[in-house]
GROMACS .gro file of C-alpha atoms in nm:
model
  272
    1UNK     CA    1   2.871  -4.439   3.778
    2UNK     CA    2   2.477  -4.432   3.874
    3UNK     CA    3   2.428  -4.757   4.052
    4UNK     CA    4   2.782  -4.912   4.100
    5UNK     CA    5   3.018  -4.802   4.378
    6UNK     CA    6   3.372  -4.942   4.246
    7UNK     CA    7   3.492  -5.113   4.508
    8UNK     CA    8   3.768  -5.423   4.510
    9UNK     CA    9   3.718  -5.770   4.752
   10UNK     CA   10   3.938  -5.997   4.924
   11UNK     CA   11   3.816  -6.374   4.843
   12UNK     CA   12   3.790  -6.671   5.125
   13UNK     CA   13   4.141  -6.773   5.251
   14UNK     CA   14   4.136  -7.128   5.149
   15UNK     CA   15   4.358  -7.338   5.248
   16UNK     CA   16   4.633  -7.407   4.988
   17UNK     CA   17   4.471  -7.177   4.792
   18UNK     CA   18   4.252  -7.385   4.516
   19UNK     CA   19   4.153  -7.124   4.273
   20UNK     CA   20   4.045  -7.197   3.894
   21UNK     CA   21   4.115  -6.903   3.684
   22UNK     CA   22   3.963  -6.873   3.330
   23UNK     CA   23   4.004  -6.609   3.101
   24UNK     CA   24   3.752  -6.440   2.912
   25UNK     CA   25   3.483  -6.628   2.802
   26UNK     CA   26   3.284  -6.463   2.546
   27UNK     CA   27   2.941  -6.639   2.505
   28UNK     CA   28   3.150  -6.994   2.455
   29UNK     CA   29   2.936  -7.194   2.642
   30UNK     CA   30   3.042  -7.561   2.510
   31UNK     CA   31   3.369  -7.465   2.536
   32UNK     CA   32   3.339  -7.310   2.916
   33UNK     CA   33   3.162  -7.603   3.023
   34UNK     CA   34   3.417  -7.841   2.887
   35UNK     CA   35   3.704  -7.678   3.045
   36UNK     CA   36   3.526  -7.647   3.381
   37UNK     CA   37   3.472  -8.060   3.331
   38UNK     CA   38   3.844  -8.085   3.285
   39UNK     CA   39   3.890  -7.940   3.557
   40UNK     CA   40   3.683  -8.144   3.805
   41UNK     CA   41   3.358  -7.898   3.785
   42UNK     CA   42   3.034  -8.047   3.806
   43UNK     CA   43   2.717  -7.847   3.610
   44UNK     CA   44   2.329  -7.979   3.716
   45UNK     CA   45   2.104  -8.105   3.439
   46UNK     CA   46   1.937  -7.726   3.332
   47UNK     CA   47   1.683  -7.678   3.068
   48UNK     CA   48   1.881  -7.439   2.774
   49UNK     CA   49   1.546  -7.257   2.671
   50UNK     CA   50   1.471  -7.172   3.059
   51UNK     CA   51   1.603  -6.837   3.237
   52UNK     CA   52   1.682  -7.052   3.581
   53UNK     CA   53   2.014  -7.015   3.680
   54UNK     CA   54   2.251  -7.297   3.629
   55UNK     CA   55   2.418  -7.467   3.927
   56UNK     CA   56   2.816  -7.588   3.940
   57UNK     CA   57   3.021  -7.740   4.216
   58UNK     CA   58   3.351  -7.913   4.281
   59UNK     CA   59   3.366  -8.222   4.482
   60UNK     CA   60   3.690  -8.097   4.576
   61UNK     CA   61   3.574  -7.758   4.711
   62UNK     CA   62   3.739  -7.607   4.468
   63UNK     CA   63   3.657  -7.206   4.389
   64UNK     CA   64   3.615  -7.121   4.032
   65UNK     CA   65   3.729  -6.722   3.959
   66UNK     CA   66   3.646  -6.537   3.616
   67UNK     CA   67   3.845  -6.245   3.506
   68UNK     CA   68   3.533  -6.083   3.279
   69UNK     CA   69   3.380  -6.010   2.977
   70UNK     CA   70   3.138  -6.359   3.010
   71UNK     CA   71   2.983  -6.213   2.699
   72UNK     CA   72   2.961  -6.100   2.363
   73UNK     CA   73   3.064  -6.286   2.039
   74UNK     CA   74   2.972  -6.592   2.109
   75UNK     CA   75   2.690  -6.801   2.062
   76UNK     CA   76   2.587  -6.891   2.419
   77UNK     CA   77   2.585  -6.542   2.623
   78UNK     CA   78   2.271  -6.654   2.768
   79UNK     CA   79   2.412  -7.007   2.937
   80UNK     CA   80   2.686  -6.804   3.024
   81UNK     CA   81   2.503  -6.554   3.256
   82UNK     CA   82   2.243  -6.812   3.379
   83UNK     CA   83   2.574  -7.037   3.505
   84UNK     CA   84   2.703  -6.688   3.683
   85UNK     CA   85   2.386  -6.639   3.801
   86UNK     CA   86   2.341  -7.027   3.979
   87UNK     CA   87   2.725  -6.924   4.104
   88UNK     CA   88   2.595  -6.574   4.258
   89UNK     CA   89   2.223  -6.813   4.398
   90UNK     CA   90   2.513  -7.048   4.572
   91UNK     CA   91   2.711  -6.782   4.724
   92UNK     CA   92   3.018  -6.879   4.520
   93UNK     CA   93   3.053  -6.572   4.248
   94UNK     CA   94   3.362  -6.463   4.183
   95UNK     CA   95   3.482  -6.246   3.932
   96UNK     CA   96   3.571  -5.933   3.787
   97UNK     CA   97   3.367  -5.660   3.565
   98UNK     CA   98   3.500  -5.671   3.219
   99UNK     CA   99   3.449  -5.392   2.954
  100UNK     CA  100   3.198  -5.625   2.752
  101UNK     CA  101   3.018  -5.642   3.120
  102UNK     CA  102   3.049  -5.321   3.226
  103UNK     CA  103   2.869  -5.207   2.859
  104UNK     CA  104   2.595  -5.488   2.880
  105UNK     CA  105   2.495  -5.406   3.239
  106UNK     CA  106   2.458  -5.006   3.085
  107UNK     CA  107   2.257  -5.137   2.834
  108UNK     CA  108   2.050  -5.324   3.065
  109UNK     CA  109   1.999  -4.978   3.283
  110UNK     CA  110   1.897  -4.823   3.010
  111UNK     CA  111   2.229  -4.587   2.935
  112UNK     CA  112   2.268  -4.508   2.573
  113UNK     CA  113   2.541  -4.715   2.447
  114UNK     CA  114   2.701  -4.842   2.082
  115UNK     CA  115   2.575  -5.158   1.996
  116UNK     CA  116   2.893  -5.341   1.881
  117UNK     CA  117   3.174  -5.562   1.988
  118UNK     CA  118   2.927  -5.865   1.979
  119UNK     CA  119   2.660  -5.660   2.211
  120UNK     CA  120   2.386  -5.683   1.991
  121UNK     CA  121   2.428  -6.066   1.950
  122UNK     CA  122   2.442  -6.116   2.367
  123UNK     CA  123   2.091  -5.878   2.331
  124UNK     CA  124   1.917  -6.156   2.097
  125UNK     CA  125   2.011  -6.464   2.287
  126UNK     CA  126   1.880  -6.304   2.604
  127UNK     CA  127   1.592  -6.127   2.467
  128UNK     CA  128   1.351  -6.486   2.516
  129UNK     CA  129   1.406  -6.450   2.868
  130UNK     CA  130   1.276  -6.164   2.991
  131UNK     CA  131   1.280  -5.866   3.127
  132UNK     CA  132   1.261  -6.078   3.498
  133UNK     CA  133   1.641  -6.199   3.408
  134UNK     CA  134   1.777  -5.886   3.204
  135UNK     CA  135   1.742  -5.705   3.533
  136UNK     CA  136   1.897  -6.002   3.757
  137UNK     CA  137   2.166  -5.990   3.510
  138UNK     CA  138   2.216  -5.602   3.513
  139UNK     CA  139   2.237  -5.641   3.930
  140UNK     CA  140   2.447  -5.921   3.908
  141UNK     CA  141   2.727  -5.722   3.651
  142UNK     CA  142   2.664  -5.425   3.908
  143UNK     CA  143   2.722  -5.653   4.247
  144UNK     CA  144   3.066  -5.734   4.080
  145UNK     CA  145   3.407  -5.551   4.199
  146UNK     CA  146   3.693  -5.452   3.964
  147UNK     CA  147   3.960  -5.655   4.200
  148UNK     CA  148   3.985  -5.958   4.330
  149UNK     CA  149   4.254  -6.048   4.640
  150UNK     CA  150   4.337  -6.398   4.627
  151UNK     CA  151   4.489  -6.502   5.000
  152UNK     CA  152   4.797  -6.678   4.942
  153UNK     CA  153   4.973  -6.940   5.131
  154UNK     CA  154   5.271  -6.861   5.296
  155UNK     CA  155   5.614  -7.033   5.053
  156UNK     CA  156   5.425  -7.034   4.763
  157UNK     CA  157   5.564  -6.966   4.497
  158UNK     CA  158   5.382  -6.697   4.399
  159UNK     CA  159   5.318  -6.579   4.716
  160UNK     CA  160   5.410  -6.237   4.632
  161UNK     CA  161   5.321  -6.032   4.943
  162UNK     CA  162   5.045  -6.284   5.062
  163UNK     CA  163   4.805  -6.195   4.760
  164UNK     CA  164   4.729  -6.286   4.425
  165UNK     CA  165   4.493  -5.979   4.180
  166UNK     CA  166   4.319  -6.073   3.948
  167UNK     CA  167   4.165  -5.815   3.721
  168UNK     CA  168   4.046  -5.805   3.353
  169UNK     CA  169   4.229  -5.558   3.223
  170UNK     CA  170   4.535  -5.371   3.371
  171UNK     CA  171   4.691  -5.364   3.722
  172UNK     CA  172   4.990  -5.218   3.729
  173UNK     CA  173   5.163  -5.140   4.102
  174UNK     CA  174   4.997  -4.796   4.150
  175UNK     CA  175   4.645  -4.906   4.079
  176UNK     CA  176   4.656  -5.263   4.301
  177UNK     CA  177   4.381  -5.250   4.533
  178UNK     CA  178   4.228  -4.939   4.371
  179UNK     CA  179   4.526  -4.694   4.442
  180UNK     CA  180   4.449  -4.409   4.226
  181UNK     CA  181   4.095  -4.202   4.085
  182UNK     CA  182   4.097  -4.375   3.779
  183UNK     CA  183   4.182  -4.721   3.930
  184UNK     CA  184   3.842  -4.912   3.822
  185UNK     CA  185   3.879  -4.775   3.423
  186UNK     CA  186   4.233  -4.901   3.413
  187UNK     CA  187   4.122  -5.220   3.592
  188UNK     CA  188   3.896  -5.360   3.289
  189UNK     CA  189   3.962  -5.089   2.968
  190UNK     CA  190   4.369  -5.183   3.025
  191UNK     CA  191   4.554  -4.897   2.791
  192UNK     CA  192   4.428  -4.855   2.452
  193UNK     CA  193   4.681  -4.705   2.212
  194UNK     CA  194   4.564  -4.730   1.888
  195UNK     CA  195   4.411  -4.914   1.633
  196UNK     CA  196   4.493  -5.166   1.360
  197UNK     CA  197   4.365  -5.203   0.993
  198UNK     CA  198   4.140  -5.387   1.061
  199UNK     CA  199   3.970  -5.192   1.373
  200UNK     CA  200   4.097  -5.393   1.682
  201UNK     CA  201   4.180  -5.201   1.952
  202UNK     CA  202   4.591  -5.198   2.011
  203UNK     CA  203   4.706  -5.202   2.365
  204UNK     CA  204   5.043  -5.114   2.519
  205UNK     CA  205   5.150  -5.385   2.754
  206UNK     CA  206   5.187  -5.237   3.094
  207UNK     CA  207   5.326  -5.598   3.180
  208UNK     CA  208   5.632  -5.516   3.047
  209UNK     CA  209   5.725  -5.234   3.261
  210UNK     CA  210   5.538  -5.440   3.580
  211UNK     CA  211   5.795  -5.469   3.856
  212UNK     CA  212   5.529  -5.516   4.157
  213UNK     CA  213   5.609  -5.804   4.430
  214UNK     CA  214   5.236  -5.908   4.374
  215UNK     CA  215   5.153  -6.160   4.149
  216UNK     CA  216   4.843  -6.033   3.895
  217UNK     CA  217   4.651  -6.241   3.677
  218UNK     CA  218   4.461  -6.093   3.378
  219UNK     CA  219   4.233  -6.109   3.067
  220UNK     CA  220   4.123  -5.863   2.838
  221UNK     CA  221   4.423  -5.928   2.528
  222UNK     CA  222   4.439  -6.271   2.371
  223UNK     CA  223   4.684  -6.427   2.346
  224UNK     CA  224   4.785  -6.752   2.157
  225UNK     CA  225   4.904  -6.893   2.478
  226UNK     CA  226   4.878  -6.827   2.839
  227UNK     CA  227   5.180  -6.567   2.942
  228UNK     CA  228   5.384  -6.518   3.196
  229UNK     CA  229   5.593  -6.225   3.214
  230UNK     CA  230   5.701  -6.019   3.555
  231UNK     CA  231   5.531  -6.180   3.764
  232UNK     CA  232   5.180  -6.106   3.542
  233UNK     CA  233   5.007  -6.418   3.365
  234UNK     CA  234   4.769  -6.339   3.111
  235UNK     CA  235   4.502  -6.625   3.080
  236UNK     CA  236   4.280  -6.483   2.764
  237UNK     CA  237   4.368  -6.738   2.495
  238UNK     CA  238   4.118  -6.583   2.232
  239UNK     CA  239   3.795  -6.914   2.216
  240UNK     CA  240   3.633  -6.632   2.089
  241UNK     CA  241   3.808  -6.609   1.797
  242UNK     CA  242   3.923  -6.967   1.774
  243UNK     CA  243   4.202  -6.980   1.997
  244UNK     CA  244   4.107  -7.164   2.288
  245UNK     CA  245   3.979  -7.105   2.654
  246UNK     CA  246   4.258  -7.146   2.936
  247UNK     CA  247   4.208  -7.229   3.320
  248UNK     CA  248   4.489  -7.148   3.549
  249UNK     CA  249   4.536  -7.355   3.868
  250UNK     CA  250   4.698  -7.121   4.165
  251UNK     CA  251   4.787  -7.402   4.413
  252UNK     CA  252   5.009  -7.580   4.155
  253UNK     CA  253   5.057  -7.351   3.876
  254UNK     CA  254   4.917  -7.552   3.597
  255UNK     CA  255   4.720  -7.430   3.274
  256UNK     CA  256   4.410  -7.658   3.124
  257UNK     CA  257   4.329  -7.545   2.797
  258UNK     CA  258   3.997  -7.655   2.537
  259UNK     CA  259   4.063  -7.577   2.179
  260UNK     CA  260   3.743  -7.348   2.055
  261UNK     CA  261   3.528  -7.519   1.820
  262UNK     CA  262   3.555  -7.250   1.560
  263UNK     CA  263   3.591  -6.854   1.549
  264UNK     CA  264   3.251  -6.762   1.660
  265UNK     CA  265   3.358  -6.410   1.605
  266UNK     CA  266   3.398  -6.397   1.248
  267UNK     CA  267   3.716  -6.131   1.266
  268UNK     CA  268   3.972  -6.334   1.137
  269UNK     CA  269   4.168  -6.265   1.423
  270UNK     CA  270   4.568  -6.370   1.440
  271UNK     CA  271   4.631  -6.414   1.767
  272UNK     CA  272   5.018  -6.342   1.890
   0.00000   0.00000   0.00000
């Protein structure tokens, strides 16, 4: 893994624990930014054909987490990474490598990699910025850990054991805070077991069998809803593919939700 150590981080203990979730976001810029307003978020005046990182904040203090893949698909890749950028300027990035990430910042390094699952498009609408921002992009993706520890409050109820995880892809109990060699490819691949008709990837759903004390919050597999299921809420509501885009609230346990505008992916994609 030439120039990324895998690693997984413990965010700020906060009190009461005022974490914004959203699941994958996929280029969807309007739609990102109009959740995030929902939500309270605040984005400065930016100039879309400029490479200058966007800056958000919450009046509230409130910490905005993204479980991956910020690109691909979509129309608005670039806005995307210049708003994680202006998050990683302020000090107040966090999220966790996706597979779409993982792939772009390879590209950016110069690895050899297939140009599909939306790549090539994310390539284009970055391409007018330069190399300057490629490479800020490629260290940001790189700076990123697989994990993220959310400090709980004690009675919560979903304490768990004083921790929240949120990954993009899979956590089951023995891979939580990176327990085994292969932790990090679980953590944003999940378990591919096939494929459909039509090409998408089929994955088994290790939530089923989860039985952890932990509560883990993912992305990665769309959904047509947010899920819940032993004590693992999956927060990917397909906007990519017209779904929608879903925030999840820790303190209180709420979901936001903007429809997507259209399916910017052009799959066709039903969504279960």
């Amino acid at each position: 893994m030439r120039g990324y150590t895998p690693f997984v981080t413990t965010a700020p203990d906060l009190p009461g624990a005022p974490f914004d979730i959203v699941g994958d976001v996929h280029g969807c810029f309007t739609e990102f930014s109009s959740l995030l307003a929902q939500a309270g978020y605040e984005i400065e005046g930016f100039d879309p054909a400029s490479a200058a990182p966007i800056r958000l904040h919450h009046p509230e203090g409130r910490r905005l987490v993204l479980v991956g893949d910020l690109t691909d698909r979509g129309p608005q890749s670039n806005l995307v990474l210049r708003l994680a950028l202006g998050l990683q300027e302020q000090g107040l990035l966090l999220a966790t490598i996706g597979n779409h990430d993982w792939k772009l910042a390879r590209c950016l390094r110069g690895n050899k990699v297939s140009i599909g699952g939306g790549l090539d498009r994310t390539l284009t609408q970055i391409a007018p910025l330069g190399q300057d921002f490629a490479d800020a992009v490629r260290d940001m993706i790189f700076a990123l850990p697989y994990q993220i520890r959310l400090p709980m409050p004690e009675g919560h109820p979903r304490a768990g054991d004083g921790v929240m995880t949120v990954v993009h892809g899979a956590a089951p109990v023995h891979h939580l805070d990176g327990g085994q060699e292969n932790s990090f490819e679980r953590s944003i691949y999940g378990y591919a077991c096939g494929t459909s008709d039509d090409g998408t990837i089929l994955r088994s759903d290790w939530a089923d069998d989860y039985d952890g004390l932990r509560w883990v919050i993912h992305g990665h597999e769309p959904h047509a809803a947010p899920r819940v299921h032993n004590r693992v809420i999956a927060v990917d509501t397909g906007c990519v593919f017209g779904g929608g885009m879903t925030l999840y609230r820790v303190d209180d346990m709420t979901f936001l939700r903007e429809p997507a505008l259209c399916d910017h992916s052009g799959k066709n994609r039903k969504l279960m």
